[in-house]
Tab-separated table of C-alpha atoms in Angstrom:
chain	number	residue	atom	x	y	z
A	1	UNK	CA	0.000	0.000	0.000
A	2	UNK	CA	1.420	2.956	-0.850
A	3	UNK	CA	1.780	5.371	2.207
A	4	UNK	CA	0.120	9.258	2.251
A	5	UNK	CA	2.260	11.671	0.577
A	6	UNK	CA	3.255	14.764	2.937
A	7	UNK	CA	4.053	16.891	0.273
A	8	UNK	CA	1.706	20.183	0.345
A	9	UNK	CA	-1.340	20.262	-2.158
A	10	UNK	CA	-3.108	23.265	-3.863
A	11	UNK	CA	-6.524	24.230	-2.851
A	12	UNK	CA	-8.751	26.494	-4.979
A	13	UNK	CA	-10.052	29.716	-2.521
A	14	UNK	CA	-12.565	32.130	-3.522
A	15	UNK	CA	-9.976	35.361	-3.932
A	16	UNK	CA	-6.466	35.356	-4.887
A	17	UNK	CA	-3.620	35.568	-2.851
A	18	UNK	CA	-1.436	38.502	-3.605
A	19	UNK	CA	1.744	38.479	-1.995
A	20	UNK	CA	5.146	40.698	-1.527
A	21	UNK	CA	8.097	39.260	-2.137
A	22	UNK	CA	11.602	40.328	-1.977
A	23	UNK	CA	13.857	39.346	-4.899
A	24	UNK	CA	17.506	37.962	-4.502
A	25	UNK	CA	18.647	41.037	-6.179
A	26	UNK	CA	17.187	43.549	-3.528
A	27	UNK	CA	13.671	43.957	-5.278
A	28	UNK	CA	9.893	44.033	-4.360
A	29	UNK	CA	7.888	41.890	-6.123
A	30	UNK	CA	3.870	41.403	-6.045
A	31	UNK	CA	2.735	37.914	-6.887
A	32	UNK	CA	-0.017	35.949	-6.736
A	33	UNK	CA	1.276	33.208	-4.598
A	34	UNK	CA	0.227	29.801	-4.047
A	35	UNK	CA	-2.342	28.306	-1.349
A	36	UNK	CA	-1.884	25.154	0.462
A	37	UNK	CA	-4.301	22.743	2.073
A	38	UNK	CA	-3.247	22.441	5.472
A	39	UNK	CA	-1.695	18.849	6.507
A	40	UNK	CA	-1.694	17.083	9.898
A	41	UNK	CA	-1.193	19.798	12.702
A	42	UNK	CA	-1.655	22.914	10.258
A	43	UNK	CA	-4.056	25.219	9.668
A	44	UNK	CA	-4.991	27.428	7.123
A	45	UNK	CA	-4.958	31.138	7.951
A	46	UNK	CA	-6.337	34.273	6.327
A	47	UNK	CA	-3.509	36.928	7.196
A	48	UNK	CA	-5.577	39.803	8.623
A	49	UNK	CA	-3.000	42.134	9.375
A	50	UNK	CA	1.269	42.521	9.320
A	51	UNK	CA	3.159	45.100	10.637
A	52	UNK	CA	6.271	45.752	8.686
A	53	UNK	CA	9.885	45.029	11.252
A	54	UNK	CA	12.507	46.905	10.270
A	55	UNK	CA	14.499	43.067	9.656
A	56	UNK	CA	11.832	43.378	6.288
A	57	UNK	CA	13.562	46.373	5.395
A	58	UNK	CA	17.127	45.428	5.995
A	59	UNK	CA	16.341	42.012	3.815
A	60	UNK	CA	15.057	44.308	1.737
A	61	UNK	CA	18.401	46.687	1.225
A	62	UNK	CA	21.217	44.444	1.787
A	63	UNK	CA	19.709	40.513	1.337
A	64	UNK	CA	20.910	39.069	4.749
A	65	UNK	CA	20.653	39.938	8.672
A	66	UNK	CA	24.139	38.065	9.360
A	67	UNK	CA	23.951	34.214	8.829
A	68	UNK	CA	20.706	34.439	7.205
A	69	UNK	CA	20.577	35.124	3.864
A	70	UNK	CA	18.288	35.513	0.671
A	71	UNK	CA	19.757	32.932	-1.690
A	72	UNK	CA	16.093	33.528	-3.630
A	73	UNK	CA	12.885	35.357	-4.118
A	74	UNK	CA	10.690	35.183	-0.172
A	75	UNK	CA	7.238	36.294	0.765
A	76	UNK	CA	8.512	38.656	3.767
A	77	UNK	CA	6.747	39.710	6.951
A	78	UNK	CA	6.015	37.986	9.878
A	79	UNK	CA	4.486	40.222	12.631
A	80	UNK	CA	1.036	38.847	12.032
A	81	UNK	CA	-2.368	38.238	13.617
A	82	UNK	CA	-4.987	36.679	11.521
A	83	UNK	CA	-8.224	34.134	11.198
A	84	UNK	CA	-8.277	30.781	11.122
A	85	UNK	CA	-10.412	29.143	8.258
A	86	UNK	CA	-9.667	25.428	8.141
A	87	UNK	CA	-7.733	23.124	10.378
A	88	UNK	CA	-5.746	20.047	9.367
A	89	UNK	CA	-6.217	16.814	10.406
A	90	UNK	CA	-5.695	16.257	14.532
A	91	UNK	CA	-6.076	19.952	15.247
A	92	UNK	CA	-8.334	20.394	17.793
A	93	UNK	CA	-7.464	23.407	19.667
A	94	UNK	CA	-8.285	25.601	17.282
A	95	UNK	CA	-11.389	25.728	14.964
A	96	UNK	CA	-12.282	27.801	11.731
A	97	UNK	CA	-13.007	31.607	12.859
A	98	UNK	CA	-10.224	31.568	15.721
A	99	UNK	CA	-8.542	34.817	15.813
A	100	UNK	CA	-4.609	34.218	16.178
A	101	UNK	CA	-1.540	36.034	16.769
A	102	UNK	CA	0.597	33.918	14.473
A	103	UNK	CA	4.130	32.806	16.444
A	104	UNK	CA	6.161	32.957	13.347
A	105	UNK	CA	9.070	30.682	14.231
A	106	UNK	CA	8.365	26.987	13.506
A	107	UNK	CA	11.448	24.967	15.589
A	108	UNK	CA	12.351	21.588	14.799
A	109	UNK	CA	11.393	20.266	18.874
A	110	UNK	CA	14.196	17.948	18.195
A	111	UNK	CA	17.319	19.175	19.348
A	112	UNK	CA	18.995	20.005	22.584
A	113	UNK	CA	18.122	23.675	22.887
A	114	UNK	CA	14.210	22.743	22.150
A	115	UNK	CA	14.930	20.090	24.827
A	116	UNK	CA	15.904	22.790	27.481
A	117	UNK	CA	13.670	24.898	26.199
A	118	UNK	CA	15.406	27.861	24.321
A	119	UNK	CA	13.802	26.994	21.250
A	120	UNK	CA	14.537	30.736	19.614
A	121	UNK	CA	17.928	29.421	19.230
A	122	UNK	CA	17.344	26.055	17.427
A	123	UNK	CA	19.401	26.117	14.189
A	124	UNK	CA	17.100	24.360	12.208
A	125	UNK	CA	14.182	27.377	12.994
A	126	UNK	CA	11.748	27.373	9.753
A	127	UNK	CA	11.040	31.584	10.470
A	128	UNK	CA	8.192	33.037	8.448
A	129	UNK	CA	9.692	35.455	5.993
A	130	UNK	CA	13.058	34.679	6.202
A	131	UNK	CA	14.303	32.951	2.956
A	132	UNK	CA	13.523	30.467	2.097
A	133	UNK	CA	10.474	30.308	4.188
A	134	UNK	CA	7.406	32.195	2.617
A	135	UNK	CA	6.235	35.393	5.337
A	136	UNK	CA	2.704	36.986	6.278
A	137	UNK	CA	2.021	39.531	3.529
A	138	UNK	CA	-0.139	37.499	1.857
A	139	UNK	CA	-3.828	36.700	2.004
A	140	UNK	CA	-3.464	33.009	2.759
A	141	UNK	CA	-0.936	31.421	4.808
A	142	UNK	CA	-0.558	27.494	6.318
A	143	UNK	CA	1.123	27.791	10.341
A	144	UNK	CA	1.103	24.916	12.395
A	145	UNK	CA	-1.534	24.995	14.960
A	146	UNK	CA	1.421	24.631	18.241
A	147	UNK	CA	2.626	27.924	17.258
A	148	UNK	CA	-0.866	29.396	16.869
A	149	UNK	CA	-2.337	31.699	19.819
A	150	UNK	CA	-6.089	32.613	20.059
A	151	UNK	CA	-6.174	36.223	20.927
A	152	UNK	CA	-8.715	36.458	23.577
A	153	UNK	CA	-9.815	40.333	23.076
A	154	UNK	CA	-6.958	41.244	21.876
A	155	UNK	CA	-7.856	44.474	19.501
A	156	UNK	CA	-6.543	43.967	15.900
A	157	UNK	CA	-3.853	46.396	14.520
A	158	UNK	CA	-1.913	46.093	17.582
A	159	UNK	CA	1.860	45.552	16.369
A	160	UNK	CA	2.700	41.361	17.757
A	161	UNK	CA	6.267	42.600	18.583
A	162	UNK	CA	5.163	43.464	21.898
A	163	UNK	CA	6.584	39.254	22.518
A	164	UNK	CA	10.300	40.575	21.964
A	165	UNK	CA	9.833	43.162	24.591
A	166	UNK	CA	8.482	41.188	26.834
A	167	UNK	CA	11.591	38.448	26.370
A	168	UNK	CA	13.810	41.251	26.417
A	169	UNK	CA	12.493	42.028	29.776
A	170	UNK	CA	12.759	38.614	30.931
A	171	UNK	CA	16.461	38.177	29.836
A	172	UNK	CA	17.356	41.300	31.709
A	173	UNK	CA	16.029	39.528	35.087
A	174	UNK	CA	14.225	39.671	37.977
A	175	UNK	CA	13.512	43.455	39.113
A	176	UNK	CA	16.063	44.812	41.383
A	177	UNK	CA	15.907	47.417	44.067
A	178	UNK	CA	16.998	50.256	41.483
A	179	UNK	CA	14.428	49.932	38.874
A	180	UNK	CA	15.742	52.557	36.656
A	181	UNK	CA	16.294	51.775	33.391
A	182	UNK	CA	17.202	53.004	30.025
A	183	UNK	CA	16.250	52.239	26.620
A	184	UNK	CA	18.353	53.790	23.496
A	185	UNK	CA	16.163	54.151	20.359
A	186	UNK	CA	12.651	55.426	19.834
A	187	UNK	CA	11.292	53.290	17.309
A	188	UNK	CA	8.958	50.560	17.632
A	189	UNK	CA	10.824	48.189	19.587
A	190	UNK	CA	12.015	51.313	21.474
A	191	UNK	CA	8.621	52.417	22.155
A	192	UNK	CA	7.234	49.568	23.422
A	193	UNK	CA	9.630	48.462	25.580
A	194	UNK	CA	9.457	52.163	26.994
A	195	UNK	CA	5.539	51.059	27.509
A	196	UNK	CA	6.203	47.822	29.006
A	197	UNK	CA	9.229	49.214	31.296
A	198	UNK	CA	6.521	51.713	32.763
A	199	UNK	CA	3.734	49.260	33.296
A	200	UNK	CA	6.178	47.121	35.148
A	201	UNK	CA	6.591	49.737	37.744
A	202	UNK	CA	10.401	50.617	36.507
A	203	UNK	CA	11.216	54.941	37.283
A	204	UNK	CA	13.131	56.811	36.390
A	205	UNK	CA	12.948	55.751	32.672
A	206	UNK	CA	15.207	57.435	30.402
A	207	UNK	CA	14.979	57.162	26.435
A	208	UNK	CA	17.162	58.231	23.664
A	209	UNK	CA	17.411	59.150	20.227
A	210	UNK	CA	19.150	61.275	17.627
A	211	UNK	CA	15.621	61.902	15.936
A	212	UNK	CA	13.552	64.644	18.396
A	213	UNK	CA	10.158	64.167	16.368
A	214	UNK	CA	10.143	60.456	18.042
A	215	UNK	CA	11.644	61.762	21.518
A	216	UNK	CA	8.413	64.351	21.262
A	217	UNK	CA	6.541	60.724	20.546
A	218	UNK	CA	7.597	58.701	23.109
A	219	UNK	CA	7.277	62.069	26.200
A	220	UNK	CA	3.055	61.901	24.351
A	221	UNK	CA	3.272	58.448	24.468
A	222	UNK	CA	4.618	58.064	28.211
A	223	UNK	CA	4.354	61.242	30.016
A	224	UNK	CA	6.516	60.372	32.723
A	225	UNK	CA	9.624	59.262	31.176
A	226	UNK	CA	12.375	61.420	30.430
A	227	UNK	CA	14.210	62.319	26.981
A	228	UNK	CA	17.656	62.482	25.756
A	229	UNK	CA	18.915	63.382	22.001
A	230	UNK	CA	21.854	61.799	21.442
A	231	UNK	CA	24.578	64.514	20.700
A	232	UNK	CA	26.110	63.054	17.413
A	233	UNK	CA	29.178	65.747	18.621
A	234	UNK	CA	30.366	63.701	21.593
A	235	UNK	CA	31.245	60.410	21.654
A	236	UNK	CA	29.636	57.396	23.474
A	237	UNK	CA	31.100	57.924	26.706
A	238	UNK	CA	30.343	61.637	27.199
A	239	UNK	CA	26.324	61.366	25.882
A	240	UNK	CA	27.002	58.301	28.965
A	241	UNK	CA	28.199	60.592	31.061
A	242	UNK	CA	24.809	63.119	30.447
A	243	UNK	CA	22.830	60.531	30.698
A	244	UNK	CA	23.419	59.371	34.124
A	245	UNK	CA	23.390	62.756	35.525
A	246	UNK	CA	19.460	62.652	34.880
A	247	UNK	CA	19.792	60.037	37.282
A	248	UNK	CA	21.379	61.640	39.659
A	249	UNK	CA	25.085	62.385	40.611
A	250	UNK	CA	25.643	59.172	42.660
A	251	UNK	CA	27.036	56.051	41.099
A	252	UNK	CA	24.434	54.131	42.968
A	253	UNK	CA	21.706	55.709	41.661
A	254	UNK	CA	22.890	55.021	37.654
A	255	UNK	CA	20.706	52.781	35.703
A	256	UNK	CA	21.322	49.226	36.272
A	257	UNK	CA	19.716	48.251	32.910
A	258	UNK	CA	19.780	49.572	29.517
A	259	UNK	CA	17.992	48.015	26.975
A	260	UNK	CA	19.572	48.742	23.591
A	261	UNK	CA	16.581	48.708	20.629
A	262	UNK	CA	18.811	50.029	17.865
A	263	UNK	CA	21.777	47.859	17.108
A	264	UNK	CA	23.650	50.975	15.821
A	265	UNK	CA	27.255	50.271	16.962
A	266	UNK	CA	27.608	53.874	18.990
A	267	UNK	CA	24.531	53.398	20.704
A	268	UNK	CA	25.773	49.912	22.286
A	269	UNK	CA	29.035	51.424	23.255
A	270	UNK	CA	27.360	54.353	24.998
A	271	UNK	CA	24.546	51.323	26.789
A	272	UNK	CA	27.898	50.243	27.779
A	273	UNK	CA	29.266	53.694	29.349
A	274	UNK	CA	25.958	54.017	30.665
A	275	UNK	CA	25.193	50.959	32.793
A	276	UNK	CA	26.485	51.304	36.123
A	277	UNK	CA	29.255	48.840	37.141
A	278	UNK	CA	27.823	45.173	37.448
A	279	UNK	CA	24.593	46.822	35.378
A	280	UNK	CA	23.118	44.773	32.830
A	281	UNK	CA	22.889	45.859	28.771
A	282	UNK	CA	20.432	43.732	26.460
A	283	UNK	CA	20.879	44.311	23.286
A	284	UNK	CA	17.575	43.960	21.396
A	285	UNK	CA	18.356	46.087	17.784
A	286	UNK	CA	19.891	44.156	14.623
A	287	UNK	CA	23.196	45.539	14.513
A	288	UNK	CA	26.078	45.130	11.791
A	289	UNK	CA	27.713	41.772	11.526
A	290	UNK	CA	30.700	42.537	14.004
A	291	UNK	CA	31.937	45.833	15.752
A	292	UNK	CA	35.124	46.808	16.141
A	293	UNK	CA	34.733	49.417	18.852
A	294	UNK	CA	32.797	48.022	22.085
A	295	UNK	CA	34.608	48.784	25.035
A	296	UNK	CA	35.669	45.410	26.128
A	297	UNK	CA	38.009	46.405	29.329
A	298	UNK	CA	35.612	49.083	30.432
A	299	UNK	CA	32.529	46.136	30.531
A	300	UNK	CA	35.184	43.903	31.736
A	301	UNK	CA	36.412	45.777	34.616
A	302	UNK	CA	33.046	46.657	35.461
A	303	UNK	CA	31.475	43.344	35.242
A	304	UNK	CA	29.055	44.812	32.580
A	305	UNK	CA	26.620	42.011	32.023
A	306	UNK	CA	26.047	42.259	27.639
A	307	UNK	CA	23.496	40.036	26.750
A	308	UNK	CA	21.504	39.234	23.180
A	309	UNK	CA	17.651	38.509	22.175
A	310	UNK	CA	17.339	36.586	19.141
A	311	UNK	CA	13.764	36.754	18.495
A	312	UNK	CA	11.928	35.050	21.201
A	313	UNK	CA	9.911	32.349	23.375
A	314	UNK	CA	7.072	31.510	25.723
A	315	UNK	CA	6.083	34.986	25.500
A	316	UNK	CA	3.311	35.553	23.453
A	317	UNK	CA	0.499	34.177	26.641
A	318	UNK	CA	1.790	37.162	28.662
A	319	UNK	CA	1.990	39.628	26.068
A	320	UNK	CA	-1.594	38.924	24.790
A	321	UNK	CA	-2.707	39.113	28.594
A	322	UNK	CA	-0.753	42.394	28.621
A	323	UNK	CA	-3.076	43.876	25.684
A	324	UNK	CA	-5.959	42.530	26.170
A	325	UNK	CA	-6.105	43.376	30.056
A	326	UNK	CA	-4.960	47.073	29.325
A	327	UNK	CA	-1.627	47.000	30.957
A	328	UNK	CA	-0.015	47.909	27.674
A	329	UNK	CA	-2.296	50.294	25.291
A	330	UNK	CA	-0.206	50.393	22.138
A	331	UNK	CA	-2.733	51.539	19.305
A	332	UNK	CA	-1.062	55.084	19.081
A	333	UNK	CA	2.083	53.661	17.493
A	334	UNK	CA	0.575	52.841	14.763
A	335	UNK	CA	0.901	55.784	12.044
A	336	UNK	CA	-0.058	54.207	9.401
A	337	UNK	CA	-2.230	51.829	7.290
A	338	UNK	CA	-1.934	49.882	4.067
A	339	UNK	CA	-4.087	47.617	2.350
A	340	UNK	CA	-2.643	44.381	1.667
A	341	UNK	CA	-2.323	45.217	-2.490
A	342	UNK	CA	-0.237	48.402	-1.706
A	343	UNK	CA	2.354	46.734	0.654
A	344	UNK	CA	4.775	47.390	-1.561
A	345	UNK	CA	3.965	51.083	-0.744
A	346	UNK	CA	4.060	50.524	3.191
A	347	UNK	CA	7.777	49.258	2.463
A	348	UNK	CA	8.605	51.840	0.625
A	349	UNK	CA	7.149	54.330	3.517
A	350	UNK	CA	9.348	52.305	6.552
A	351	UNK	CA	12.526	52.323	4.556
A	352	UNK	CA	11.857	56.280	4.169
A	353	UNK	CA	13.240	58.031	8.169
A	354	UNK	CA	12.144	61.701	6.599
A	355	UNK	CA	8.715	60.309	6.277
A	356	UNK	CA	7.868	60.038	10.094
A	357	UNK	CA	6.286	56.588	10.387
A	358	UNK	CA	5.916	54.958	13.624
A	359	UNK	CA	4.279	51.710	13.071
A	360	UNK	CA	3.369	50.592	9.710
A	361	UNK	CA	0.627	47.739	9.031
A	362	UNK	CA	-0.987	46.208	6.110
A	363	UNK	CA	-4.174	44.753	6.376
A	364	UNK	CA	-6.370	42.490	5.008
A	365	UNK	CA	-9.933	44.015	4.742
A	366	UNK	CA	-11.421	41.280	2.406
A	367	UNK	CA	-13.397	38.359	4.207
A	368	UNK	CA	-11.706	35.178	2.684
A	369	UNK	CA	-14.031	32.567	4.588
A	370	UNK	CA	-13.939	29.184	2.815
């Protein structure tokens, strides 16, 4: 008898399914992709809405974000929340109408770091949008079901990054008796880690940018933290030194962690100047493949803890609780909106810093129901 094949087959849905792709030659292309039935474990999802990460645009510009690397043309995008409209076979969690915040990396549960748990670091990671993996902007997408969540009343539009935050958050540690903090970069990731850093009780909170349009954003967006422009005339340690005089004067007092959301090589040096000794810098922004400048002896001496997030895990439960309880209340970051046929557009927008967009999503207005 010859056995089932698990190789994905076509299905016929009632609309097409458009989709942005990014060539191997730094291009955006709009296809109409292909739709899959789901197999044992999947389901199939109508994409409802994808905010664009600024990894999209850096694929985008320069084809790779390190090791990983567009060899080919990839459906990008993978900050996504959508609807589920048919389930595979042995999917019972779920059923067809489920809303979902889609967990876009797919680890292979085999190897020693999904054994212990730190499945964000499995090698063999199948990541939505990273080549050659297809992403979210597209109508119709297959996920498996494990790395599904239903989002309780969680209000659409709100950008599904708010998971890295909260694993940067967790990486950092347990709060400490100084709950100051820092966070360099007012973007997104900035900006919501400001958010979360405030609901968690954490004060003073100090953020920085070179851009004063989003340090005028984030002072609306949390009244109570406190602004610094990065002066792009001194160098890391003396914008270190001004920042921990809004601190105070004592040593004591400095922050004890700085959460870096740029991954601009200055602005980890000065997280570095700016953590006080045995502090703790977690460095959250996609930076260049290696720097040359980080003060090693300085973090040595002081026993600066420098530690990494590569994407993240077990986080999206809390963060979901987070939004739909009302701790965090992120719909004013998002400055813009795209229908799914003009993502190309919403790209071109994010890539653009004179254009003064916050968070960008494309949405999917159409109702696809099978």
């Amino acid at each position: 008898m010859t056995p089932p094949s698990n190789d994905p087959q076509l299905i016929q849905t009632p609309f097409p399914n458009p989709s942005l792709q990014v060539t191997a030659d730094h291009q955006l292309k709009f296809v109409e992709a292909p739709v899959y039935a789901p197999r044992r474990g999947e389901v199939l999802l109508q994409i409802k809405a994808t905010g664009i990460c600024g990894s999209d645009i850096h694929f985008w510009k320069t084809g790779r974000i390190g090791q990983l690397v567009f060899e080919g043309d990839c459906i990008i995008g993978h900050e996504a929340a959508g609807v589920v409209l048919k389930c595979g076979e042995g999917v019972t969690r779920l059923k067809p109408g489920d809303r979902v915040a889609v967990e876009p990396g797919v680890p292979c549960e085999q190897c020693f770091l999904c054994h212990d748990g730190r499945y964000n670091l499995c090698e063999d990671v199948q990541f939505a949008g990273v080549y050659p993996y297809a992403g979210t902007l597209q109508r119709y997408k297959v996920h498996p079901a494990r790395w599904l969540h239903k989002r309780l009343l969680l209000r659409r539009r709100r950008p599904p990054r708010t998971a890295l935050r909260r694993h940067a958050r967790h990486t950092s540690g347990p709060p400490k008796s100084r709950p100051g903090v820092v966070i360099c970069g007012a973007g997104p990731i900035g900006l919501v880690a400001l958010a979360a850093a405030r609901a968690s009780g954490a004060h003073p909170i100090v953020i920085t940018d070179v851009e004063p349009r989003r340090l005028a954003f984030a002072k609306e967006f949390v009244p109570s933290c406190i602004t610094y422009q990065v002066d792009l005339v001194k160098d890391a340690q003396g914008n270190a030194k001004a920042i921990k005089t809004l601190f105070g004067e004592s040593e004591y007092v400095a922050p004890e962690t700085v959460l870096e959301c740029t991954g601009v090589e200055s602005s980890v040096c000065t997280a570095a100047y700016t953590a006080r000794r045995g502090g703790v810098v977690v460095v959250i922004g996609v930076g260049k493949a290696t720097m040359n400048n980080l003060p090693f002896m300085h973090m040595s001496l002081a026993e600066i803890d420098l530690r990494f997030i590569n994407r993240y895990r077990d986080t999206w439960p809390s963060a979901i609780a987070c939004l739909s309880g009302g701790i965090l209340g992120l719909k004013k970051l998002v400055s813009h909106v795209f229908p799914l046929v003009k993502a190309k557009e919403a790209l071109h927008l994010c890539a653009d810093p004179g254009k003064g967009s916050m968070k960008v999503m494309v949405v999917d207005e159409v109702d696809a129901s099978l």
